[in-house]
mmCIF file of C-alpha atoms in Angstrom:
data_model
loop_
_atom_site.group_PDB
_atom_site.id
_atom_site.type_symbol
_atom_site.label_atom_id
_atom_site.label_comp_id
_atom_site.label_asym_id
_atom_site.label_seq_id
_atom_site.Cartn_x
_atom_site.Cartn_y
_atom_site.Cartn_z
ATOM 1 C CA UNK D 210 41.104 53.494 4.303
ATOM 2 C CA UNK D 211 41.882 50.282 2.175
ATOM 3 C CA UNK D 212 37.682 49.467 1.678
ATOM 4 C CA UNK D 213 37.160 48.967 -1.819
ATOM 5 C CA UNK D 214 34.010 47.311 -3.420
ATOM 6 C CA UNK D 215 32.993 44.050 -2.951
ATOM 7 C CA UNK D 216 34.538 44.702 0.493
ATOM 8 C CA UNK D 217 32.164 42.452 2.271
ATOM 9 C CA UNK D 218 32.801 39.597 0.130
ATOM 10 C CA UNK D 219 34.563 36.079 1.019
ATOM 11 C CA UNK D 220 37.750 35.198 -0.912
ATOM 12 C CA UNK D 221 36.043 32.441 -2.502
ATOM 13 C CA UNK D 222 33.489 34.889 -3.920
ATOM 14 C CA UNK D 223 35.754 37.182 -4.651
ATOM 15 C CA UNK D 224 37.756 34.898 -7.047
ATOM 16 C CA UNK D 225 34.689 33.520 -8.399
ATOM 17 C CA UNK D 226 33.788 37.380 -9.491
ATOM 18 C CA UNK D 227 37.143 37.629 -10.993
ATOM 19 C CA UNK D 228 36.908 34.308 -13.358
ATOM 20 C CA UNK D 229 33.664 35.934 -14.913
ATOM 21 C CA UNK D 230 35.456 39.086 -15.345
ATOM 22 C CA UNK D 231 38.348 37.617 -16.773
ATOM 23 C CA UNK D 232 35.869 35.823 -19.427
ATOM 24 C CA UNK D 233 34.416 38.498 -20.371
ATOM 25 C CA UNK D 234 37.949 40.025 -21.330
ATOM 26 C CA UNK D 235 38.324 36.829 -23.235
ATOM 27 C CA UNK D 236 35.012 37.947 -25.520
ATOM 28 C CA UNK D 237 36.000 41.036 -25.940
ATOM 29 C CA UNK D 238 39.318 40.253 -27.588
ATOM 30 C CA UNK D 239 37.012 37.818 -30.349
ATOM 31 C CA UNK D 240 35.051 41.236 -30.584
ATOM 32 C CA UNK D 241 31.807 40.279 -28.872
ATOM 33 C CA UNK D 242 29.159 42.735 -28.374
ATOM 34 C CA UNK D 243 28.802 43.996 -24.441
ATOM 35 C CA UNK D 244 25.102 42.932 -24.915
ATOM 36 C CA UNK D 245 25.899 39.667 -26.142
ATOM 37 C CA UNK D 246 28.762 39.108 -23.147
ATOM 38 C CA UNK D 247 25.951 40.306 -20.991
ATOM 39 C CA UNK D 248 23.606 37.742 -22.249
ATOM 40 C CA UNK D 249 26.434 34.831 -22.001
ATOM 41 C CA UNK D 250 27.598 35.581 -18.838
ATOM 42 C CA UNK D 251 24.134 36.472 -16.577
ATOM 43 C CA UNK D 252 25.624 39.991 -15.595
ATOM 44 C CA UNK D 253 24.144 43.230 -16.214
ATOM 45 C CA UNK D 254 25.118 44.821 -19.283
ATOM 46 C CA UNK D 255 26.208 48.354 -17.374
ATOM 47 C CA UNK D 256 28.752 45.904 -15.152
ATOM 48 C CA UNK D 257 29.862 44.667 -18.752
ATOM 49 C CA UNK D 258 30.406 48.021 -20.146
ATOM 50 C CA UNK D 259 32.517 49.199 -16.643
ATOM 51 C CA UNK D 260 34.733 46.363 -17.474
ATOM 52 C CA UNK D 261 35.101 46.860 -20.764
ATOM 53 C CA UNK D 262 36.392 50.676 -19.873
ATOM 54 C CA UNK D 263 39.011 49.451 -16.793
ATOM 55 C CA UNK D 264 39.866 46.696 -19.989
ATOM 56 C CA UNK D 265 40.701 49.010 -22.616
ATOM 57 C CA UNK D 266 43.072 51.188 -19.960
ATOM 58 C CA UNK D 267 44.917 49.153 -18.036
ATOM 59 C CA UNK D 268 44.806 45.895 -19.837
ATOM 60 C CA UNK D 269 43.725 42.199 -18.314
ATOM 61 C CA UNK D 270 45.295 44.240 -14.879
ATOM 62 C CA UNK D 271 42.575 46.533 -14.699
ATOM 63 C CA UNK D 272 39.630 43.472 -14.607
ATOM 64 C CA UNK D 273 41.770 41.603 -11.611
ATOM 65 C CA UNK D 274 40.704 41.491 -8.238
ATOM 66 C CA UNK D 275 42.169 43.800 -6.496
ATOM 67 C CA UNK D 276 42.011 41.277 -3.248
ATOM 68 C CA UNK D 277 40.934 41.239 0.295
ATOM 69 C CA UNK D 278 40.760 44.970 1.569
ATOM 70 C CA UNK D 279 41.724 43.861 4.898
ATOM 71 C CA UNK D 280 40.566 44.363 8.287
ATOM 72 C CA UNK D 281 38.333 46.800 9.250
ATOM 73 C CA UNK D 282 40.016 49.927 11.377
ATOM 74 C CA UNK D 283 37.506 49.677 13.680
ATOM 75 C CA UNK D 284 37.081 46.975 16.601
ATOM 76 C CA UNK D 285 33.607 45.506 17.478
ATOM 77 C CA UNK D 286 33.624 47.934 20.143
ATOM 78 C CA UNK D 287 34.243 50.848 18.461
ATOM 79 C CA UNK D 288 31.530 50.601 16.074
ATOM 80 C CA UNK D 289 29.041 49.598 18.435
ATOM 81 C CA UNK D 290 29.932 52.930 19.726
ATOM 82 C CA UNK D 291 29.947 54.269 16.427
ATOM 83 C CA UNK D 292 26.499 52.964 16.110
ATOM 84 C CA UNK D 293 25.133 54.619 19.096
ATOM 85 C CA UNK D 294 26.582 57.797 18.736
ATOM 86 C CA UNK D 295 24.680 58.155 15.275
ATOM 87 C CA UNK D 296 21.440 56.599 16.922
ATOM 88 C CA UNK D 297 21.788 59.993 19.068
ATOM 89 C CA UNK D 298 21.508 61.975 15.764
ATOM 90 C CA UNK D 299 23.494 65.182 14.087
ATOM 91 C CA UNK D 300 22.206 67.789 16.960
ATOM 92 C CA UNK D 301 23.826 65.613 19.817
ATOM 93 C CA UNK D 302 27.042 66.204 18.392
ATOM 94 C CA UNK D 303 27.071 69.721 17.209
ATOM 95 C CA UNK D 304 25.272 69.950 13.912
ATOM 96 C CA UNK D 305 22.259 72.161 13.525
ATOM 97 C CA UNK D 306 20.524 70.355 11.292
ATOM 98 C CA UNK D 307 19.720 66.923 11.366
ATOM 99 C CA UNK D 308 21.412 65.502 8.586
ATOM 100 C CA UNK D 309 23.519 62.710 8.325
ATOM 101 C CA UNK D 310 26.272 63.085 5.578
ATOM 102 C CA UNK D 311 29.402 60.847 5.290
ATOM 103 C CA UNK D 312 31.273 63.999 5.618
ATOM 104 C CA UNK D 313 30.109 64.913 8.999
ATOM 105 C CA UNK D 314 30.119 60.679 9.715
ATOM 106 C CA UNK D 315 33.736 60.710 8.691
ATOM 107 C CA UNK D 316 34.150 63.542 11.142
ATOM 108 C CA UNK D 317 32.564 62.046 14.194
ATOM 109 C CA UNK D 318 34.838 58.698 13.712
ATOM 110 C CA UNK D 319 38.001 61.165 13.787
ATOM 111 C CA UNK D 320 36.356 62.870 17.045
ATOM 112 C CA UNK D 321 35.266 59.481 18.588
ATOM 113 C CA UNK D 322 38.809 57.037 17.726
ATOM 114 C CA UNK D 323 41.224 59.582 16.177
ATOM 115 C CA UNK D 324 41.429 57.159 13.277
ATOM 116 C CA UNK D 325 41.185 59.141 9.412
ATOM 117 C CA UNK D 326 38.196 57.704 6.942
ATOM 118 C CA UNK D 327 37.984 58.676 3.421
ATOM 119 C CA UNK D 328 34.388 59.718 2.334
ATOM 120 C CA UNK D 329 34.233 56.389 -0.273
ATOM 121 C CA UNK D 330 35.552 54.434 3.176
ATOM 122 C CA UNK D 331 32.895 55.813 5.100
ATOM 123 C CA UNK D 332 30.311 54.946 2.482
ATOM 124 C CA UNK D 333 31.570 50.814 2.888
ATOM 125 C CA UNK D 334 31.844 50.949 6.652
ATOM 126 C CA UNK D 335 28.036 52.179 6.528
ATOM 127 C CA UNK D 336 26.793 49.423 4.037
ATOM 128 C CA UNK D 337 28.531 46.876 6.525
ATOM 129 C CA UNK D 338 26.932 48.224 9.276
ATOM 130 C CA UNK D 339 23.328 47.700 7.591
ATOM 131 C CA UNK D 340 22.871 51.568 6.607
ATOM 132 C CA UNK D 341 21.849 53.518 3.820
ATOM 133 C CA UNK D 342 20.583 57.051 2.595
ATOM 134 C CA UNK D 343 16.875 57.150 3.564
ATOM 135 C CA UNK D 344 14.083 59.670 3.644
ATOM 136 C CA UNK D 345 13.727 60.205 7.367
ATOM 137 C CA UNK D 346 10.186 60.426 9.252
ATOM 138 C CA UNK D 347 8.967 63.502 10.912
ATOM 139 C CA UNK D 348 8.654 63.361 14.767
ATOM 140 C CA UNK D 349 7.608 66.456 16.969
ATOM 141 C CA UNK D 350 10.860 67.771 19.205
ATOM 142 C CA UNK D 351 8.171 68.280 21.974
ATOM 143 C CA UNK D 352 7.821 64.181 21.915
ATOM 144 C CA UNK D 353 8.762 62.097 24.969
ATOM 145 C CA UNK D 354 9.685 58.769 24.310
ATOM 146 C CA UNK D 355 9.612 57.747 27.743
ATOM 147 C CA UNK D 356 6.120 59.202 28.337
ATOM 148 C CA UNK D 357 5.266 57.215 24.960
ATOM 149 C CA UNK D 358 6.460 53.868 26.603
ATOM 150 C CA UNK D 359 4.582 54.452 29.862
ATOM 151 C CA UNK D 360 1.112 55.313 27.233
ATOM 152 C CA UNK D 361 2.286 51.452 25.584
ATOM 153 C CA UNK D 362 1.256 50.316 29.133
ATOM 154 C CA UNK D 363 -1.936 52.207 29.469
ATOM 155 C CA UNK D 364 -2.833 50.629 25.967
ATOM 156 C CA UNK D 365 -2.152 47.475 26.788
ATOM 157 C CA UNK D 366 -3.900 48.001 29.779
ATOM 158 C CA UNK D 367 -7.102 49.290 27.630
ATOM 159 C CA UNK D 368 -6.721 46.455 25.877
ATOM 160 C CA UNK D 369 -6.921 43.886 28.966
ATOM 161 C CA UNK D 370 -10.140 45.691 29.726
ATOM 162 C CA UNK D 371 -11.564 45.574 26.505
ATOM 163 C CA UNK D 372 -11.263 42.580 25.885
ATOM 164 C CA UNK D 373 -12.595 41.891 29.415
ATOM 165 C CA UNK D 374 -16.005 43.517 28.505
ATOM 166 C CA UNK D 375 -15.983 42.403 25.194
ATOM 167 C CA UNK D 376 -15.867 45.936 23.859
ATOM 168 C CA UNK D 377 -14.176 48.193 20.811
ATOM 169 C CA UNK D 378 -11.098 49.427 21.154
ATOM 170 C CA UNK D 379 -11.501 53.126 19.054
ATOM 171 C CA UNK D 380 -8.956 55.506 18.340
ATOM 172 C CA UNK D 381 -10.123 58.800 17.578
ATOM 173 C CA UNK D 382 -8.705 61.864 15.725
ATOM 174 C CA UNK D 383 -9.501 65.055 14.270
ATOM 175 C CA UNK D 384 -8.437 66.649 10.870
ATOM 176 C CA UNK D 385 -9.075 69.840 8.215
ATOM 177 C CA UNK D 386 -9.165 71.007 5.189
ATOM 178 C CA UNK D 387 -9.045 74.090 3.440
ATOM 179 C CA UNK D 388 -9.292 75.338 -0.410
ATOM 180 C CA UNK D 389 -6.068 75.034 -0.987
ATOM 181 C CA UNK D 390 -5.650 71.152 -1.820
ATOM 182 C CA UNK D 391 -3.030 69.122 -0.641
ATOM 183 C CA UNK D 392 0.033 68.954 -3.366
ATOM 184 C CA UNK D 393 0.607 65.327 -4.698
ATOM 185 C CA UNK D 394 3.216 63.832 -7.073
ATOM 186 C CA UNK D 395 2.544 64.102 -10.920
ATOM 187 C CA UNK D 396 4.819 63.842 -13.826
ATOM 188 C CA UNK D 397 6.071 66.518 -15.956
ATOM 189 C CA UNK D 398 9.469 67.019 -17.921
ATOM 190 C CA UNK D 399 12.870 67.324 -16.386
ATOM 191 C CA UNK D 400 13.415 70.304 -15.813
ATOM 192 C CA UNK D 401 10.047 72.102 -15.636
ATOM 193 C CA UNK D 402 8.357 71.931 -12.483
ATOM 194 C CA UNK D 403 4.563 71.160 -12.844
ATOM 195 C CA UNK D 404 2.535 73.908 -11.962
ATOM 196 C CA UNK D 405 -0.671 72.784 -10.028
ATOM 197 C CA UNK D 406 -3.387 75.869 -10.511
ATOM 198 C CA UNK D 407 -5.513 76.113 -7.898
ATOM 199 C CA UNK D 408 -9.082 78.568 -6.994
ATOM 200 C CA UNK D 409 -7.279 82.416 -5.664
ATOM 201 C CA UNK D 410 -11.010 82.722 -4.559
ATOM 202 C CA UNK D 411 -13.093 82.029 -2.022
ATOM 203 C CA UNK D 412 -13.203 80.756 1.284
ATOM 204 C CA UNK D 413 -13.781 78.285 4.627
ATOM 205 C CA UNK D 414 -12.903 74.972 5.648
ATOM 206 C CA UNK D 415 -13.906 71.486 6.384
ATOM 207 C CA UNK D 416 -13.445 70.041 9.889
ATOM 208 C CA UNK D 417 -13.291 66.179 10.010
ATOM 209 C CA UNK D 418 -13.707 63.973 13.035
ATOM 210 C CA UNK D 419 -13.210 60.280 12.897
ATOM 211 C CA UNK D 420 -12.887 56.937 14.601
ATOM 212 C CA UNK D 421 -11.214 53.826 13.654
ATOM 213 C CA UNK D 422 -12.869 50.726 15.647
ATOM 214 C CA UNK D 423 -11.141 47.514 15.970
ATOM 215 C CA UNK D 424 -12.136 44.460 18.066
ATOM 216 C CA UNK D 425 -11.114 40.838 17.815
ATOM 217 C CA UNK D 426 -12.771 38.603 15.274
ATOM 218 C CA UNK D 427 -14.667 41.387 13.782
ATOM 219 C CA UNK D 428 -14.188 43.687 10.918
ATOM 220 C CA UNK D 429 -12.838 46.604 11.881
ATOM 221 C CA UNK D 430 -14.712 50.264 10.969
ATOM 222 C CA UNK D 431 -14.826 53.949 10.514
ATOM 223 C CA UNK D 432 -16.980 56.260 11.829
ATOM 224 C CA UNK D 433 -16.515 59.639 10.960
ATOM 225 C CA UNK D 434 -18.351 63.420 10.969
ATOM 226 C CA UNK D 435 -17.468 66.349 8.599
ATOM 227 C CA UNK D 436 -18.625 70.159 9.226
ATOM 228 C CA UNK D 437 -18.502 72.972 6.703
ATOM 229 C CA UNK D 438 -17.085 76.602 7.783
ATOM 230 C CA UNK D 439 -17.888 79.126 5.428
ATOM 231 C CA UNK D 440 -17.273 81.974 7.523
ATOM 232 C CA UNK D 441 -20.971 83.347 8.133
ATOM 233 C CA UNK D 442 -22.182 84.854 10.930
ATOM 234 C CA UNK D 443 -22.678 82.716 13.894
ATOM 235 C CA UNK D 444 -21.788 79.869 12.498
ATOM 236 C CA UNK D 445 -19.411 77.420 14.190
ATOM 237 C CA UNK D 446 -15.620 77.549 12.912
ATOM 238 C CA UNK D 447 -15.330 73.484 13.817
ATOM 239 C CA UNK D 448 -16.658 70.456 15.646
ATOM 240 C CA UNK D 449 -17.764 71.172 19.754
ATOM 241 C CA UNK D 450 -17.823 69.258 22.467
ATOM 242 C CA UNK D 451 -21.303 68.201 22.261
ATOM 243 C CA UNK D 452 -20.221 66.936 18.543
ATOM 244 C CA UNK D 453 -17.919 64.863 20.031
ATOM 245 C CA UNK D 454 -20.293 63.775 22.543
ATOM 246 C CA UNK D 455 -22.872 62.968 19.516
ATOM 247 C CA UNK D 456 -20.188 60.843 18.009
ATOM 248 C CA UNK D 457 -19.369 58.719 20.613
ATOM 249 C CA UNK D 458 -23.486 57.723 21.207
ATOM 250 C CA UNK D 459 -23.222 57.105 17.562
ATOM 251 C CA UNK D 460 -20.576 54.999 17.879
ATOM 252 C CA UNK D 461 -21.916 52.927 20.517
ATOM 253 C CA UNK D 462 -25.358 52.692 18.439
ATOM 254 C CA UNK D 463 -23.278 51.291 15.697
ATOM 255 C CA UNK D 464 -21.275 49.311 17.199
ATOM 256 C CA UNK D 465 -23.741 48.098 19.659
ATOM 257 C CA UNK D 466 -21.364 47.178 22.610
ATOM 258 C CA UNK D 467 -19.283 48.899 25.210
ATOM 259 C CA UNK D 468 -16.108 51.378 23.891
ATOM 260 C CA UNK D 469 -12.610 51.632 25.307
ATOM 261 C CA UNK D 470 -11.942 55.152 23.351
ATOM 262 C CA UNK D 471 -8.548 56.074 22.647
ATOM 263 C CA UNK D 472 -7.770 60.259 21.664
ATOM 264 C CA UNK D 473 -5.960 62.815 22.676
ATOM 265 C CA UNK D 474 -5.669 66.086 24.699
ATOM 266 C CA UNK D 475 -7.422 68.531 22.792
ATOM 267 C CA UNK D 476 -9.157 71.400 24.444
ATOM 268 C CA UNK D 477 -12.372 70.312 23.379
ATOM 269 C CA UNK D 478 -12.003 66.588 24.690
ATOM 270 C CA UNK D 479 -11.228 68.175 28.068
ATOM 271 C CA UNK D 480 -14.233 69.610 28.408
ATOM 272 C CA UNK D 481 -16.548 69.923 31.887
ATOM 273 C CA UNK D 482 -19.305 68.959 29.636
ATOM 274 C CA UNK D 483 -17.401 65.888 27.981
ATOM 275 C CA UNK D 484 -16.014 64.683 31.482
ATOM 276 C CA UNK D 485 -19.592 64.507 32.755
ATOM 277 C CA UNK D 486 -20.593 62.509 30.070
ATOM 278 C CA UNK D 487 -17.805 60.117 30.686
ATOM 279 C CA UNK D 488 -18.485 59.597 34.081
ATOM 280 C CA UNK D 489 -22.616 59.429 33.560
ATOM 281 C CA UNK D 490 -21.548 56.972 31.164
ATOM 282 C CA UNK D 491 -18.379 54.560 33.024
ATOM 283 C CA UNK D 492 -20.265 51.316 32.590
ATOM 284 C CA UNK D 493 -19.837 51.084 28.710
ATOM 285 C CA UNK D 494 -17.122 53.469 28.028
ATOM 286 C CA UNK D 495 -13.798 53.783 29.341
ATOM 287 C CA UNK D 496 -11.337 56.405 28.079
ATOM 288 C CA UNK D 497 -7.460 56.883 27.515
ATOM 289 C CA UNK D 498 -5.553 59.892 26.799
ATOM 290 C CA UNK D 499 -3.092 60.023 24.102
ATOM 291 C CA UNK D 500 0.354 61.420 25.346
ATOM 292 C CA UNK D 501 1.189 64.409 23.661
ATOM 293 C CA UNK D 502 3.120 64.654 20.594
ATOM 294 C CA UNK D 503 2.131 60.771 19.254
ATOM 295 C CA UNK D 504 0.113 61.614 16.155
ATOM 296 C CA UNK D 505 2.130 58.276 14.533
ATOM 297 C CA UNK D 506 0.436 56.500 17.318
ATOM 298 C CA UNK D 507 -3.530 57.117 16.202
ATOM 299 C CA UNK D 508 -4.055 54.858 13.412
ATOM 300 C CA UNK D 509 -7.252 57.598 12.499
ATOM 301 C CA UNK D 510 -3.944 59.494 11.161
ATOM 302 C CA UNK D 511 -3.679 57.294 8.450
ATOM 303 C CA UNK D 512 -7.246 57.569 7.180
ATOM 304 C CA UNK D 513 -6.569 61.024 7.024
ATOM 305 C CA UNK D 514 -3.534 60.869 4.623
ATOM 306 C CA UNK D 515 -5.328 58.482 2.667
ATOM 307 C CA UNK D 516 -8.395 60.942 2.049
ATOM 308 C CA UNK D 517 -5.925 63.482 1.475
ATOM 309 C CA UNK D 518 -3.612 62.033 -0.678
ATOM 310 C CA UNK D 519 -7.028 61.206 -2.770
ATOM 311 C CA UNK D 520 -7.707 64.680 -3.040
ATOM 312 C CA UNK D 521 -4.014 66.113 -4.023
ATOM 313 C CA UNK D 522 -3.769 68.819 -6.945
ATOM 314 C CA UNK D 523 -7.929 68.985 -6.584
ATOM 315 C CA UNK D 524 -8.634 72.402 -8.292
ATOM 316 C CA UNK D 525 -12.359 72.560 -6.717
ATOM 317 C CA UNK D 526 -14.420 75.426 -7.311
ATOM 318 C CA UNK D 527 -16.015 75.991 -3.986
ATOM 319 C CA UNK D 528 -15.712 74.211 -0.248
ATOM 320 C CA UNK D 529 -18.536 72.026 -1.690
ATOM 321 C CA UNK D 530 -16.198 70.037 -3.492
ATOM 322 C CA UNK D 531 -14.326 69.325 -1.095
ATOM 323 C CA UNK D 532 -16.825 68.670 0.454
ATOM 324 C CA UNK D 533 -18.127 66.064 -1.932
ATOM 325 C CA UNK D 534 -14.061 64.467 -2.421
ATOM 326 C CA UNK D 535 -13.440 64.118 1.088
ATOM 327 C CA UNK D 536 -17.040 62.113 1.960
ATOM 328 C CA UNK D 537 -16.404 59.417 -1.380
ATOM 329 C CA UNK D 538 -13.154 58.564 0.042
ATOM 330 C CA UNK D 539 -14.443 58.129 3.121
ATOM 331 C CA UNK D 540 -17.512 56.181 2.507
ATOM 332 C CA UNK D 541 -14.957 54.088 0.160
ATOM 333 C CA UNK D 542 -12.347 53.350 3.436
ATOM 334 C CA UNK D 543 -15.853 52.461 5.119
ATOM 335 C CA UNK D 544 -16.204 49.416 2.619
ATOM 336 C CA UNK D 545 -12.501 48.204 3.247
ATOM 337 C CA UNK D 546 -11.667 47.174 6.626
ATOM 338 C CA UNK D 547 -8.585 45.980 5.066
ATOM 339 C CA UNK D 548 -7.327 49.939 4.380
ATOM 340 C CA UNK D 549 -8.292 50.462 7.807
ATOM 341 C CA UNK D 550 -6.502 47.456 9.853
ATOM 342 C CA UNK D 551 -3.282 48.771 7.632
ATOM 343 C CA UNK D 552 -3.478 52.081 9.641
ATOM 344 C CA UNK D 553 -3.646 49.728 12.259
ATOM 345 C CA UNK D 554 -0.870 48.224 11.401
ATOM 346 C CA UNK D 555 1.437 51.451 10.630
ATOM 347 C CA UNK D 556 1.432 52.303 13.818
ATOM 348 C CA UNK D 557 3.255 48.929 15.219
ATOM 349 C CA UNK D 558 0.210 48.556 17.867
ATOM 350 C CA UNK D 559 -1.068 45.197 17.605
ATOM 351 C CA UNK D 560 -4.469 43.554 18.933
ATOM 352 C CA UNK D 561 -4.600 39.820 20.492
ATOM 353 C CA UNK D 562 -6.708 37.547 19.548
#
């Protein structure tokens, strides 16, 4: 494919590119320094150096534009196809994983048009198109998009009625945590990989329930519960149903007006005992059920990677200490409403008003 750089420029930029290059050639015949050329001309020194190098082996030829690269292979047509086709992802076409590479990119374009990319061609068609190598976002298999757009309607039906009764609109989630602390980013030298020690002993685990509250013109809040399992007889291994019911008076109390409450389908939020309550209490609480497979949809998720991300690499000694880290960060989310409207926010749900 004729794509070289600077293939998306105009010719008048392109010729503008070439008079600083060609000035710079001009310094370094007097012997200026590359730093110096750098400073004179407003380019980076590294794009100094690279033309120094195509300079010194090929002569005043190797700075010259090397003009327009022409028009693309592709019609309009063809790479809004293009487009779509990738939209539908590696597995649609064949691959088992779900990796985009220009190699298999460069395939796909022979398979769609029968036309023949180069891997460096491939790379400039993608820039043109607006793309670029990313770290993509997790999203369960299980997940149905469609069932996630009819949900967007429920919500914003949840949120005609709230505002209607002047009530809360509460998402709420549940999370754990065990011993074994979440692994976080920390330096260390090339080459060695940090080595995050951590307690071989001991045992249980922290349940977490919480609620993230948000009405118009107020500031938003968290409510939240923690249990300790420590594996003793008889002792509950998380949260029940009438915890849940607990929370949701305590929510109210807090609050102190009527609840639209958004969660999910868990087993326990199913519950004969939990339904009752819902229907003993219909005049100042309405519910909505999550579809499955929308975690990225409950802004409570984001508290939870917040409190977790706070407790990365945390070598504690016993469940206590968890304990301990995971209610400060809590009580510290509790006294920004700002932290919380942001996992409002990275959701893409938005509130009127």
């Amino acid at each position: 494919m004729g794509c070289a750089r600077g293939g998306g420029l105009t010719d008048a930029e392109r010729a503008a590119r070439e008079r600083i290059r060609l000035q710079a050639v001009g310094r370094f015949e007097s012997g200026q320094k590359n730093r110096e050329i750098a400073a004179a001309l407003r380019v980076s020194e590294r794009s100094v150096e690279r033309w120094w190098r195509a300079w010194r082996e090929r002569g005043e030829a190797g700075v010259r534009s090397k003009g327009s690269p022409g028009r693309p292979r592709l019609g309009p047509g063809q790479l809004a196809r293009l487009e779509r086709e990738l939209g539908r992802g590696p597995l649609a076409h064949g691959w088992a994983d779900q990796r985009w590479t220009l190699a298999r990119i460069k395939s796909l374009i022979g398979r769609l048009f029968h036309v023949s990319y180069t891997v460096e061609g491939t790379w400039q068609l993608l820039k043109r198109l607006g793309w670029s190598w990313q770290q993509p976002a997790r999203r369960a298999i299980e997940r149905d998009d469609g069932a996630v757009e009819v949900w967007r309607e429920d919500l914003a039906a949840g949120k005609r009625i709230a505002a209607e009764r002047n009530a809360w609109l509460v998402f709420e989630d549940e999370a754990g945590q065990s011993m074994t602390p979440p692994r976080a980013r920390t330096w260390g030298r090339i080459g060695r990989t940090p080595v995050v020690r951590v307690r071989a002993r001991g045992s249980g685990r922290l349940s977490m329930a919480g609620m993230t509250c948000f009405k118009p013109g107020e500031r938003s809040r968290l409510i939240y519960a923690v249990r300790e399992y420590r594996g003793r007889k008889n002792e509950p291994k998380g949260f029940g149903w009438r915890d849940f019911r607990d929370l949701i008076v305590r929510a109210r109390i807090q609050l102190g007006g009527p609840i639209v409450l958004v969660w999910d389908n868990l087993r326990l939020h199913l519950a004969v005992g939990v339904r009752e309550f819902i229907a003993a209490n219909a005049d100042w609480l309405t519910v909505f059920q999550l579809t499955t497979y929308v975690p990225d949809l409950n802004p409570t998720e984001g508290i939870w990677s917040l409190v977790k991300r706070d407790i990365g690499n945390l070598a504690a000694a016993d469940l206590g200490q968890i304990t301990r880290a995971v209610k400060r960060r809590l009580k510290r989310i509790q006294y920004r409403p700002d932290l919380v409207d942001g996992c409002l926010a990275g959701t893409g749900l938005v509130l009127d008003g």
